[in-house]
PDB file of C-alpha atoms in Angstrom:
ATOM      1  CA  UNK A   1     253.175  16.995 156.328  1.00  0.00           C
ATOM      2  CA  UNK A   2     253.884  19.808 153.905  1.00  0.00           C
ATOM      3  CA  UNK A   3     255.013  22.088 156.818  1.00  0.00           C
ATOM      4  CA  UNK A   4     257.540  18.991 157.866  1.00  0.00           C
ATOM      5  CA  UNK A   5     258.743  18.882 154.962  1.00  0.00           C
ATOM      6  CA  UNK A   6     259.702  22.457 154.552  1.00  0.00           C
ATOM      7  CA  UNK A   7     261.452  22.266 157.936  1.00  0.00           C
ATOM      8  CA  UNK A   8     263.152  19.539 156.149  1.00  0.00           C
ATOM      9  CA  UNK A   9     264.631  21.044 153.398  1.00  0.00           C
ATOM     10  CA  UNK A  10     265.430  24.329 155.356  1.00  0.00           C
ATOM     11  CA  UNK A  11     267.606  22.178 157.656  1.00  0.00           C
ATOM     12  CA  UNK A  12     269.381  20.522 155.001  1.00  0.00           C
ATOM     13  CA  UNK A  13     270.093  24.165 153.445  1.00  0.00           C
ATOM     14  CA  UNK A  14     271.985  25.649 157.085  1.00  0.00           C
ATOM     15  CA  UNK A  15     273.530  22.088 156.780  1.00  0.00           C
ATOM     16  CA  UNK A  16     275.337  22.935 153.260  1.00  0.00           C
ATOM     17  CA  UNK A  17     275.611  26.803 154.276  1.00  0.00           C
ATOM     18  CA  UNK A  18     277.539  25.581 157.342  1.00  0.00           C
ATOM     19  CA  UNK A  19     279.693  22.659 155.795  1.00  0.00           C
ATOM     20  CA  UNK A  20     280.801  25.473 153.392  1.00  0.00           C
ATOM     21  CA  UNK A  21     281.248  28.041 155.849  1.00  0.00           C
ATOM     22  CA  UNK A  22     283.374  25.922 158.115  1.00  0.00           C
ATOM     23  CA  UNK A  23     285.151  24.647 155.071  1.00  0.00           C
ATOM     24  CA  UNK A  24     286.322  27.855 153.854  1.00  0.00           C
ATOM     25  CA  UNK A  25     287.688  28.968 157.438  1.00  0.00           C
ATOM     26  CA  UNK A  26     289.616  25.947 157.639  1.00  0.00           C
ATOM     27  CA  UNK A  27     291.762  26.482 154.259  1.00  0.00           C
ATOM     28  CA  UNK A  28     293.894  29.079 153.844  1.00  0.00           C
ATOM     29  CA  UNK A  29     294.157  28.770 149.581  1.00  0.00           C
ATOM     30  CA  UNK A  30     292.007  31.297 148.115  1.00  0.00           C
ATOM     31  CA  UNK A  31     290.836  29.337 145.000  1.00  0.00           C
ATOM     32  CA  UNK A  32     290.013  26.585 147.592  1.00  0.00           C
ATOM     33  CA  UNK A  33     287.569  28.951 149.155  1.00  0.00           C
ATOM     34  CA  UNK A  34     285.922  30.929 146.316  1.00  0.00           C
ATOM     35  CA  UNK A  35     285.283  27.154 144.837  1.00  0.00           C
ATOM     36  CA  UNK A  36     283.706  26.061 148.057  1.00  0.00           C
ATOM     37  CA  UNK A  37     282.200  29.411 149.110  1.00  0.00           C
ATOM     38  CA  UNK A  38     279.907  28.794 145.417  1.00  0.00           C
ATOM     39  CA  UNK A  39     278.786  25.491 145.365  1.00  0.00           C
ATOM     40  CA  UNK A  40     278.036  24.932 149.062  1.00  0.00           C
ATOM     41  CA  UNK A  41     276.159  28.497 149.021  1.00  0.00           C
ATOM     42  CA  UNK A  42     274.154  27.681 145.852  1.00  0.00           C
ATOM     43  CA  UNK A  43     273.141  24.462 146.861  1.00  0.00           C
ATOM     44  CA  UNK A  44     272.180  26.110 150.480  1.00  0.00           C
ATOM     45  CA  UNK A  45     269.973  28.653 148.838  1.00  0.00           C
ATOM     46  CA  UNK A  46     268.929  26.267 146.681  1.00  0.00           C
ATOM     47  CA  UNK A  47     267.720  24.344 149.714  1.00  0.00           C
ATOM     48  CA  UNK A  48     266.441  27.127 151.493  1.00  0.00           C
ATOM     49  CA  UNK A  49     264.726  28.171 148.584  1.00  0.00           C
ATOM     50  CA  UNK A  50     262.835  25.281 148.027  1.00  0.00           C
ATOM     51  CA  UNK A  51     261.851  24.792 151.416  1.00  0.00           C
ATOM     52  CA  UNK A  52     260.026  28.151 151.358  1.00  0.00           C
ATOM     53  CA  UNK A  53     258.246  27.311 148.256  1.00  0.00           C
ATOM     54  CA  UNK A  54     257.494  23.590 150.109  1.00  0.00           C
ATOM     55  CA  UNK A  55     255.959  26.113 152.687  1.00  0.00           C
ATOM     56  CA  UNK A  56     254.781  27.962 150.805  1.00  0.00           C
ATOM     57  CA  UNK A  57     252.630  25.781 148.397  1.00  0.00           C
ATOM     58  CA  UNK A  58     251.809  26.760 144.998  1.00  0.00           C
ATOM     59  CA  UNK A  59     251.016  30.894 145.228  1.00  0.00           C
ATOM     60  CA  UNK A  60     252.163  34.017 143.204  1.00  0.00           C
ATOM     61  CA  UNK A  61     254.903  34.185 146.118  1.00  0.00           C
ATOM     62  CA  UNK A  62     256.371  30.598 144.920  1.00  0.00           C
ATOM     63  CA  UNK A  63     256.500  32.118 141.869  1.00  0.00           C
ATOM     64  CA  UNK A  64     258.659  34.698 142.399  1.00  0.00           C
ATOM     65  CA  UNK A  65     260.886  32.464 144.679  1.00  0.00           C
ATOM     66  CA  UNK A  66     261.606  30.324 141.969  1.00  0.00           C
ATOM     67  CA  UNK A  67     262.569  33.215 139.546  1.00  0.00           C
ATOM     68  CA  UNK A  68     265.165  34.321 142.505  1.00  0.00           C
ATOM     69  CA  UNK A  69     266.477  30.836 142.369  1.00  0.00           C
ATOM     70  CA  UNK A  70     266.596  31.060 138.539  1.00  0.00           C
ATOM     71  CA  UNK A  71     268.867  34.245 138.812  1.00  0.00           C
ATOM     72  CA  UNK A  72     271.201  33.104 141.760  1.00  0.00           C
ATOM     73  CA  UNK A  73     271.739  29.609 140.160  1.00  0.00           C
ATOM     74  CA  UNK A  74     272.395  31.627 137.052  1.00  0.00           C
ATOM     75  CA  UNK A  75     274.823  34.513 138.778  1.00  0.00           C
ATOM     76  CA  UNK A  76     276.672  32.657 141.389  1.00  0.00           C
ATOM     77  CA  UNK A  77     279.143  30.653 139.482  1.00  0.00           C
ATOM     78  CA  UNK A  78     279.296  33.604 136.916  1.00  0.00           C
ATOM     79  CA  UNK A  79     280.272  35.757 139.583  1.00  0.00           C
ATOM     80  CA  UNK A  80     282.246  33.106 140.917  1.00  0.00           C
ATOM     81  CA  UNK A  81     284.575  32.172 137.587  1.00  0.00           C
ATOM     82  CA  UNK A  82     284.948  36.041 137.377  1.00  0.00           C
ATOM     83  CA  UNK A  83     286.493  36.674 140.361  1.00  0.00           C
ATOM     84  CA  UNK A  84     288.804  33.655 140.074  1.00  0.00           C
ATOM     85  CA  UNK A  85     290.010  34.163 136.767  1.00  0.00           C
ATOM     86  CA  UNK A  86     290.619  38.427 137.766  1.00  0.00           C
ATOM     87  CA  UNK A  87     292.954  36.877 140.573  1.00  0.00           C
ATOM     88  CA  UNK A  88     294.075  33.990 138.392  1.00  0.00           C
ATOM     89  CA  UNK A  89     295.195  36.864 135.818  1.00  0.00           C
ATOM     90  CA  UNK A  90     296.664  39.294 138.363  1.00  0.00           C
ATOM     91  CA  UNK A  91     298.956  36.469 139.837  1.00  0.00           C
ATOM     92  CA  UNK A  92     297.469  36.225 143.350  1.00  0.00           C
ATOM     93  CA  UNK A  93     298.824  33.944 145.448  1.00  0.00           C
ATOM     94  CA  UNK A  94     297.076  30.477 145.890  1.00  0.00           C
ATOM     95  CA  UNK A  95     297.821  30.317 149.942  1.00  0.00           C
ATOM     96  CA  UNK A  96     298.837  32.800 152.385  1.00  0.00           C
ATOM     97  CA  UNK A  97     302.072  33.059 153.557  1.00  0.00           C
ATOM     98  CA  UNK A  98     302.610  31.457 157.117  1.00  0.00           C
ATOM     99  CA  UNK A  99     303.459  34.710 158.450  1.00  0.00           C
ATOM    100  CA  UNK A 100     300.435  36.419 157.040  1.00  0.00           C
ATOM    101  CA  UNK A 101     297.963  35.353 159.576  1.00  0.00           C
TER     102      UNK A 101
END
């Protein structure tokens, strides 16, 4: 049941890595993309992550799992507001030109 449940939640995780993924080679605006690129990737890992520690059970090894989620939930969108606001402050351009691709 436990190992079924893991599967589970692993599945759900490539399901959100995908969606986001696909999502962010369908638009062409950058601000689109670094928006989607950070909350369908944290809630992937987050999946993922929780599936291993579902898999896992309770060990040493869930423990350090769930300090990597800690940081990643943590750095993600502070990595993610960074970047956007250093292209938001150098002027980038929200979409690429039609002759760009």
């Amino acid at each position: 049941m436990q190992e079924m449940l893991s599967y589970l939640i692993f599945a759900a995780g490539f399901i959100f890595l995908a969606i986001g993924t696909y999502g962010m080679w369908k638009n062409n605006d950058f601000f689109i993309n670094i928006t989607l690129s950070s909350f369908f990737d944290t809630i992937g890992f987050l999946c993922l992550g929780l599936g291993l520690m579902v898999y896992l059970g309770f060990q040493a090894a869930s423990l350090k799992v769930l300090t990597v989620l800690f940081l990643f939930l943590f750095l993600n969108p502070l990595v993610t507001h960074t970047l956007a606001r250093s292209a938001n402050l150098l002027k980038t351009p929200a979409k690429e030109a039609a002759n760009d691709k």
